[in-house]
Coordinates of C-alpha atoms in Angstrom, one line a residue:
X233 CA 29.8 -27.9 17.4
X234 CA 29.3 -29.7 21.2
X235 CA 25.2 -30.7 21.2
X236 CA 24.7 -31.1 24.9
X237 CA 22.0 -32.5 27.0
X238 CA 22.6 -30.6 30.1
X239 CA 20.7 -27.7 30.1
X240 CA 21.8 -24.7 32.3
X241 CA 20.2 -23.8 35.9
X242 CA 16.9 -22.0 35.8
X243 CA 15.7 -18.7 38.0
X244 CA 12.5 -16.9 37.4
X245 CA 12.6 -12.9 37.3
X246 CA 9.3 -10.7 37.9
X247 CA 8.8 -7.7 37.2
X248 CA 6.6 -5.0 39.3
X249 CA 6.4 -1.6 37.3
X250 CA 5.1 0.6 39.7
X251 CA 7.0 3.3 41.7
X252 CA 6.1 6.0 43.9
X253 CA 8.0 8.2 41.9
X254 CA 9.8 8.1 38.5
X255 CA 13.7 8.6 39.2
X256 CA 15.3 10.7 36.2
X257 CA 18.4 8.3 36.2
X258 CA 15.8 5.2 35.8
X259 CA 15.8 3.7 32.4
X260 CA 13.7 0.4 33.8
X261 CA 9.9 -0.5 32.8
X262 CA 8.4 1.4 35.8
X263 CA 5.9 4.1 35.9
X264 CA 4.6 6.5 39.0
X265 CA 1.9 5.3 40.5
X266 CA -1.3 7.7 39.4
X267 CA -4.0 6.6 42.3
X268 CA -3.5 2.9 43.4
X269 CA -2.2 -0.2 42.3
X270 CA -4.3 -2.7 41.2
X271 CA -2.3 -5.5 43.3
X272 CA -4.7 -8.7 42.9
X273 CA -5.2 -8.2 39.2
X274 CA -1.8 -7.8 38.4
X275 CA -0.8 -11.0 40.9
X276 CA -2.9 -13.1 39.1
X277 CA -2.1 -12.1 35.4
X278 CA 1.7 -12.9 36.8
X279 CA 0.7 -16.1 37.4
X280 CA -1.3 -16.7 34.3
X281 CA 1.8 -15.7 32.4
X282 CA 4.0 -18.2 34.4
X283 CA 1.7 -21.1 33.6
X284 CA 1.3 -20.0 29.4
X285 CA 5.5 -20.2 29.6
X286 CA 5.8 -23.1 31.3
X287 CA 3.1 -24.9 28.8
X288 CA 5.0 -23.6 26.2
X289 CA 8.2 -24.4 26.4
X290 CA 7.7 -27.6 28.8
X291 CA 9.5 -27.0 31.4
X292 CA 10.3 -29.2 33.9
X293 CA 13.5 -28.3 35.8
X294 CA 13.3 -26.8 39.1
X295 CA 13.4 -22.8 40.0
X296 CA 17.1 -22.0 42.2
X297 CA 16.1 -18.4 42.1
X298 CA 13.3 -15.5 42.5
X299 CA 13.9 -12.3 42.2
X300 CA 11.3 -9.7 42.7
X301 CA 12.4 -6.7 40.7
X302 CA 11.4 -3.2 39.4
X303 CA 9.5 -0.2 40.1
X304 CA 9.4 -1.1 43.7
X305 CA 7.9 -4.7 44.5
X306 CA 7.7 -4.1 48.7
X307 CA 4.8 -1.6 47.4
X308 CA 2.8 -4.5 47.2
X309 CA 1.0 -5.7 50.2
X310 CA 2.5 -9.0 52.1
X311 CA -0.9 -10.6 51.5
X312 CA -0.7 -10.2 47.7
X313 CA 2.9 -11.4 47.7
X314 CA 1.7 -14.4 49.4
X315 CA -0.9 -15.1 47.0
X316 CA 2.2 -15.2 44.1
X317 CA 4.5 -17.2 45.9
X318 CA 1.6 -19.5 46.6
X319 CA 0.7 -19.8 43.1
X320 CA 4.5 -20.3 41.8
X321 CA 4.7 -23.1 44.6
X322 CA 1.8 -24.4 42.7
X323 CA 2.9 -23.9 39.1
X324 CA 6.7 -25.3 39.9
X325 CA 9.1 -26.9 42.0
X326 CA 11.5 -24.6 43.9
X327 CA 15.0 -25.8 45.0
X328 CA 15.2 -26.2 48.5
X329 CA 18.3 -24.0 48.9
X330 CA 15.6 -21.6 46.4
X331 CA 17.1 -17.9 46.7
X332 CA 14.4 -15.6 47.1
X333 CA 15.0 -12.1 46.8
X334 CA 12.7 -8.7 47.0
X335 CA 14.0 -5.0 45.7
X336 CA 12.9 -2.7 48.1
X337 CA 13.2 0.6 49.3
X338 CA 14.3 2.2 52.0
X339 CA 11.6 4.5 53.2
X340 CA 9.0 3.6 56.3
X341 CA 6.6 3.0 54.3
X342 CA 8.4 -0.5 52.8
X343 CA 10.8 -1.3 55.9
X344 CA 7.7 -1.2 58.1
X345 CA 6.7 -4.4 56.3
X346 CA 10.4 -6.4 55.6
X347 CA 9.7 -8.8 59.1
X348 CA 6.5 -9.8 57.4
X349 CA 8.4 -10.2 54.1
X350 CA 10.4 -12.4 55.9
X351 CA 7.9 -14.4 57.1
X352 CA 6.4 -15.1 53.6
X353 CA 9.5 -17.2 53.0
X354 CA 11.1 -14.2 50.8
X355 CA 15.0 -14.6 52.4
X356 CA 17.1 -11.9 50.7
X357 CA 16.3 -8.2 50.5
X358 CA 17.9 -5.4 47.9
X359 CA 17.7 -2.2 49.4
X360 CA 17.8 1.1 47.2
X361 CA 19.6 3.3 49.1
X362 CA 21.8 5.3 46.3
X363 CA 23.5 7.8 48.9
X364 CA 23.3 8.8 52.4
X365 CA 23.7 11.8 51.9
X366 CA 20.2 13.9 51.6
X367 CA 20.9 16.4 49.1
X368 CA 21.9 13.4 46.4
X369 CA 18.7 11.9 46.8
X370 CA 17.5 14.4 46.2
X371 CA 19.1 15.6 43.3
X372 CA 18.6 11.7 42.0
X373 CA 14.2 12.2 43.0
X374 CA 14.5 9.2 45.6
X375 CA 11.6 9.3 48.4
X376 CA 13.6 8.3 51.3
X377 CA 16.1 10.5 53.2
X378 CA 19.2 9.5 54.7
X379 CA 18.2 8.5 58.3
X380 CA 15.7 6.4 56.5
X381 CA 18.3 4.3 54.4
X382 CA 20.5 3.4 57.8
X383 CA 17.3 2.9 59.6
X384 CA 16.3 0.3 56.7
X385 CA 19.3 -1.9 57.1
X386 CA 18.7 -1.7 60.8
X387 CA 14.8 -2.8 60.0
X388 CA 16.4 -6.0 57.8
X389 CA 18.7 -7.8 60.3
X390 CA 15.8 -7.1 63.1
X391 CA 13.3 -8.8 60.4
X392 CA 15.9 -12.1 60.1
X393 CA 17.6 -10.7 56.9
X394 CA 21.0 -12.3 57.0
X395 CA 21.5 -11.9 53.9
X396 CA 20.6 -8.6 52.2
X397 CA 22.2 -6.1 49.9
X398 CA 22.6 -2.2 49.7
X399 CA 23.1 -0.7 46.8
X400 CA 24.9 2.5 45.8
X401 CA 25.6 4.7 43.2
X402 CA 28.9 6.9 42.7
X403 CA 29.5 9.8 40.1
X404 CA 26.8 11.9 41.3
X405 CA 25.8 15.2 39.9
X406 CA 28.3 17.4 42.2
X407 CA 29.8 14.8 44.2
X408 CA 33.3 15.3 45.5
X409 CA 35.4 11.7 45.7
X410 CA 35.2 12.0 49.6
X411 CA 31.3 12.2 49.6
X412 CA 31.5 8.9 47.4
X413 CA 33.9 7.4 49.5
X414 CA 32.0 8.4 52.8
X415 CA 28.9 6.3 51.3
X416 CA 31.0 3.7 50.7
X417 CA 32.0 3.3 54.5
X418 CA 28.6 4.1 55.9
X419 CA 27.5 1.1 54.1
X420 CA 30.0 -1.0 55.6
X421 CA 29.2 -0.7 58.7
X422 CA 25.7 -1.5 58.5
X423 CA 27.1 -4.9 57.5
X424 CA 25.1 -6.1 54.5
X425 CA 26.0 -9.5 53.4
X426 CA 26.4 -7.8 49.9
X427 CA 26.7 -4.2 48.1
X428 CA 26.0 -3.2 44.7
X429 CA 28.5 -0.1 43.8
X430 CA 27.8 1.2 40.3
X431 CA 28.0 4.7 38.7
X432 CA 25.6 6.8 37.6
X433 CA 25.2 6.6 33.5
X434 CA 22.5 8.7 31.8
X435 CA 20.6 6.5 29.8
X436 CA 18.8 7.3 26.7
X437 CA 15.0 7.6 27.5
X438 CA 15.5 9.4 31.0
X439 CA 15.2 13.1 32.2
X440 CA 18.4 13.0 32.7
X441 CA 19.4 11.9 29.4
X442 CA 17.7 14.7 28.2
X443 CA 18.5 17.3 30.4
X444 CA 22.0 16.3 31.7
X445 CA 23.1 17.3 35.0
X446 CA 26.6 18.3 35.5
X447 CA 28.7 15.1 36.3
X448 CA 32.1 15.0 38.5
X449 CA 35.6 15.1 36.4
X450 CA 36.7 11.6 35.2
X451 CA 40.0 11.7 37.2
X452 CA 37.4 12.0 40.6
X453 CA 35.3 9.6 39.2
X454 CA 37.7 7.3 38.9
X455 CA 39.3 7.8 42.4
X456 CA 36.7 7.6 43.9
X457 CA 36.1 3.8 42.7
X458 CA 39.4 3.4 43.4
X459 CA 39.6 5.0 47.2
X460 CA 36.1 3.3 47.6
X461 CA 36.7 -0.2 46.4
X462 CA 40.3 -0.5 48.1
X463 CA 38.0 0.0 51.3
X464 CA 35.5 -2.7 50.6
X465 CA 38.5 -5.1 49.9
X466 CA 40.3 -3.9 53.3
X467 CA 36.6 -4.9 55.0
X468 CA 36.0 -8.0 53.5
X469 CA 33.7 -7.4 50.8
X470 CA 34.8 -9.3 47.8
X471 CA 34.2 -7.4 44.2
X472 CA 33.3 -11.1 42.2
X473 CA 31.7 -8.9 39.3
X474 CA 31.7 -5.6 38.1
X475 CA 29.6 -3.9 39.9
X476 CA 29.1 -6.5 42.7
X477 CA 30.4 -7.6 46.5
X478 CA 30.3 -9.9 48.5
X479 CA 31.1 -10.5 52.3
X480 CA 32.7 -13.3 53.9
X481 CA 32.2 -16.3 51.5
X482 CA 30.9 -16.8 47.8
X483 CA 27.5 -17.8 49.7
X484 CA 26.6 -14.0 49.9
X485 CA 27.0 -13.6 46.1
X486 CA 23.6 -13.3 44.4
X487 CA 22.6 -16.6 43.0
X488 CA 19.8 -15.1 40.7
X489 CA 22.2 -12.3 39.2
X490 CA 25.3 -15.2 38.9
X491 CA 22.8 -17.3 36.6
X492 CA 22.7 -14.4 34.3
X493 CA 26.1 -14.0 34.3
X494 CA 27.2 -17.6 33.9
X495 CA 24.7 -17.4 30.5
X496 CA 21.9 -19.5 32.8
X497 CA 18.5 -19.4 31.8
X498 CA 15.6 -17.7 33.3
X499 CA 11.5 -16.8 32.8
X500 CA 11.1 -13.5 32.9
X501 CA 6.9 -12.7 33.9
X502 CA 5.5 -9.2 34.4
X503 CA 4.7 -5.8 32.0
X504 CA 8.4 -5.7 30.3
X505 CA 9.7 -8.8 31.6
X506 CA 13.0 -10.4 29.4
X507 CA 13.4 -14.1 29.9
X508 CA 16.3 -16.4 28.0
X509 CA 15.1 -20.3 27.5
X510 CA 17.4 -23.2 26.6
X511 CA 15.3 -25.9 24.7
X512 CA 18.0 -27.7 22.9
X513 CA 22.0 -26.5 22.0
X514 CA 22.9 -24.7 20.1
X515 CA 20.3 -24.3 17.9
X516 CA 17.4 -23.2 20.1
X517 CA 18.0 -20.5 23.0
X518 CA 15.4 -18.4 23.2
X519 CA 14.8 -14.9 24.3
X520 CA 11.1 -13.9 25.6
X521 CA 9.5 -10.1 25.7
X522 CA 6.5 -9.5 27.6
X523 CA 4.9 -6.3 26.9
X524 CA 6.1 -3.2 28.5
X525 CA 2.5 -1.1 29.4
X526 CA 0.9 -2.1 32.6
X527 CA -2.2 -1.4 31.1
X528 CA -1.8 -3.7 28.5
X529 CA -0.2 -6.3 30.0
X530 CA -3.7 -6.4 32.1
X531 CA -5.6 -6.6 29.0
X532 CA -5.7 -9.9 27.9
X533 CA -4.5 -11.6 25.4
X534 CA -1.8 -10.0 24.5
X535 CA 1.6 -11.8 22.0
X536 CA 4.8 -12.7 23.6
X537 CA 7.9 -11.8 21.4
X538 CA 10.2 -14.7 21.2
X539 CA 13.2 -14.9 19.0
X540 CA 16.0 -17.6 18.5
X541 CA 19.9 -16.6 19.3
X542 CA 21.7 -16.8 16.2
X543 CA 24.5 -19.2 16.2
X544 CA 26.5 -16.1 15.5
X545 CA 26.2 -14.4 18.2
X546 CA 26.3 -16.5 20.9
X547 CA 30.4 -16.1 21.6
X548 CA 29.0 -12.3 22.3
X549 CA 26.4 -13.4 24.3
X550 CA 28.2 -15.7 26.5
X551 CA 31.3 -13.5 26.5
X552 CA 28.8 -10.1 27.6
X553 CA 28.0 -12.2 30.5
X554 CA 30.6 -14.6 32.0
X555 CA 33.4 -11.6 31.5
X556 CA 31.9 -9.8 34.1
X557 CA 32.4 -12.4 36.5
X558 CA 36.2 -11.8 38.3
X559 CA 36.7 -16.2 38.1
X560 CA 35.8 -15.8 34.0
X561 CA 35.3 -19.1 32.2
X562 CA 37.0 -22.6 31.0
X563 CA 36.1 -23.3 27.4
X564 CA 34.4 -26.4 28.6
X565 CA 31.8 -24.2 30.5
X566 CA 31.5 -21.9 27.6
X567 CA 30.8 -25.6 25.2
X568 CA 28.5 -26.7 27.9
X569 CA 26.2 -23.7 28.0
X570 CA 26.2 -23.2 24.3
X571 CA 26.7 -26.6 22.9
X572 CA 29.4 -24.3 20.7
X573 CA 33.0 -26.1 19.9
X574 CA 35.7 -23.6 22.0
X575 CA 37.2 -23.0 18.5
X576 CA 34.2 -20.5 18.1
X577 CA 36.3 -18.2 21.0
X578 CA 39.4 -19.0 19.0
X579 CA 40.1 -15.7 17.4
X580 CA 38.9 -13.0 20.3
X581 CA 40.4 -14.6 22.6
X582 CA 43.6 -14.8 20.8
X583 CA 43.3 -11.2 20.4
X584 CA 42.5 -10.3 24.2
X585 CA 45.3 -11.9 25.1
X586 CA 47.8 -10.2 23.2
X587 CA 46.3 -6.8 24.0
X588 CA 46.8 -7.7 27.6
X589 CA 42.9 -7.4 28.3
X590 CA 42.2 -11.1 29.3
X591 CA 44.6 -13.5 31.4
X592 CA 44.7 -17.1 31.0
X593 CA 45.5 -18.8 34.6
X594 CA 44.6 -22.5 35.5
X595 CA 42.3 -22.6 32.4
X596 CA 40.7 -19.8 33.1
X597 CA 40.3 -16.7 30.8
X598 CA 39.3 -13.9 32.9
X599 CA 39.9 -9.7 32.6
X600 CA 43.4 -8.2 33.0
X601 CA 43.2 -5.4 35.5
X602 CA 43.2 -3.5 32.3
X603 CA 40.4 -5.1 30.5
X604 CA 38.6 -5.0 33.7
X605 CA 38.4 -1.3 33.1
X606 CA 38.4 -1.5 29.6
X607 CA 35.7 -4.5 29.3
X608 CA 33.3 -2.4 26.2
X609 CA 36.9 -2.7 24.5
X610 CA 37.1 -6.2 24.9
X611 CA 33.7 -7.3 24.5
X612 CA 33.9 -5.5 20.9
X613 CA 36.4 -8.7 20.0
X614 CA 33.4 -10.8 20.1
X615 CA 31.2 -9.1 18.0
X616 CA 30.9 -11.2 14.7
X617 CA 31.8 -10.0 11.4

């Protein structure tokens, strides 16, 4: 065991569970919004919840990174986002490099107000944009059509945005590898400073989960990520995780989401909001639940769930998160944000290595190309016994 004083960066997530409409791929805490939202109450019971877990757990270290998540935050009303980034000012300090960063989507609704996002200090945008193509948004229920995705990204550098991300899905119900790949490019030449490139899962607890549509082959699947992620490399857009890249220099890679993956810690505030809090190492890292109903979460008081990560599982935990990173990890970082001797990794390591999933270079253990495919494989290593 390494006890360690240094306790990891902190970021603050929160969480805005409203949509327009419910997506069927969505498995996240959001709901459609019935008549209107009640913005002011919920701003200030986000702000009552930051204060109760910053009392709690006395914290003291300053924020690097916001991130405005959901449902669909750029519903809410610049005024009312003011109002919360006015009250977290109050409630903390906030690096001066702080990333700041707002999910939005892409219809005219939201871009009409990303220059007066900008101007509430917010300096990174995540756009929703899924496909370009009109009759995959539809089949995947988004609002927006395609002109309105491209005319998005137009809104964002015209607002200031230098630094904002698209992101899209692949695997679509019917899509052919060249529709994926065509996304793919469109995106690129709007020039985001980052794209998210993920496929489509069905997720228990979604419509289609329960009424699956019929998915592309695996072999087109596959080529298509392929096709698609040769071209982002070919137009400088490095993949740094697995479902992540960014252009030019690691400056465009998202701070908040790199804290989860490099095991930081973060408050999580909002209905449904997850948060992970290092107190002291090993023995007390704790994970925070905040309840999921928006209804409830407005009736006050409600309980937090908090539970401590067992010793046990913290190789897993580190491992589920720093593995998705293309740089991986030293075992000095992995003793430093666990307070865990590097003998704990002893064993799946080992094993990785021999099965020619993981690749030790410079001290580094990071995926094989094959373990970068094969990374549920891997990760089962880790699980204790």
């Amino acid at each position: 065991m390494v006890r360690s004083n240094r306790l990891p960066p902190l970021s603050l997530y929160i969480h805005f569970p409203w949509c327009i409409r419910k997506c069927p791929y969505c498995d996240f805490n959001s709901h459609a919004v019935k008549e209107s939202i009640p913005e002011a109450e919920y701003i200030e019971a986000l702000l009552r919840d930051l204060a109760r877990d910053l009392e709690y757990f006395g914290l003291d270290r300053a924020v690097v990174s916001i991130f405005m998540g959901g449902g669909t935050p750029s519903l809410f009303s610049p005024p009312m986002l003011d109002r919360l980034l006015a009250g977290i000012r109050g409630l903390v300090s906030l690096a001066v490099d702080c990333e700041i960063t707002l999910e939005a989507n892409p219809g005219t609704f939201e871009s009409g107000k990303f220059r007066e996002f900008r101007a509430l200090g917010i300096n990174r945008l995540s756009i929703g944009i899924q496909s370009f193509q009109d009759r995959h948004l539809q089949t995947l229920g988004r609002v927006h059509s395609a002109a309105e995705a491209i005319t998005a990204a137009e809104i964002a550098v015209a607002a200031g945005f230098e630094n904002f991300n698209l992101d899209l899905m692949f695997g679509l119900p019917g899509q052919s590898e060249a529709e994926a790949f065509d996304d793919v490019r469109l995106a690129t030449g709007l020039r985001p400073a980052h794209i998210s490139f993920y496929q489509l899962t069905l997720e228990p607890n979604t419509y289609f989960h329960k009424f699956p549509p019929r998915l592309p082959d695996d072999e087109v699947i596959f080529a298509a990520q392929k096709r698609s992620q040769a071209w982002l490399a070919e137009h400088g857009y490095s993949q740094y995780e697995v479902s992540a890249y960014a252009s030019t220099s690691t400056a465009n890679q998202c701070r908040h989401n790199r804290n989860y993956w490099q095991f930081g810690d973060y408050l999580g505030i909002g209905a449904g909001a997850h948060g992970k809090i290092s107190q002291a190492l090993p023995s007390n890292i704790v994970r925070t639940a905040k309840p999921r109903n928006p209804e409830q979460y407005l009736r006050e008081p409600w309980t937090v769930s908090r539970s401590r990560i067992e010793l046990n599982q913290l190789p897993l935990e580190f491992a589920m998160n720093r593995l998705r990173l293309r740089d991986g990890f030293r075992l000095s970082e992995f003793e430093v944000a666990t307070g865990l001797s590097g003998e704990a990794l002893a064993a799946p390591l080992r094993n990785g290595l021999v099965e020619g999933l993981l690749e030790l270079a410079d001290g580094f253990y990071r995926c094989s190309a094959r373990g970068w495919d094969f990374l549920d494989v891997l990760l089962e290593k880790f699980v204790p016994e």
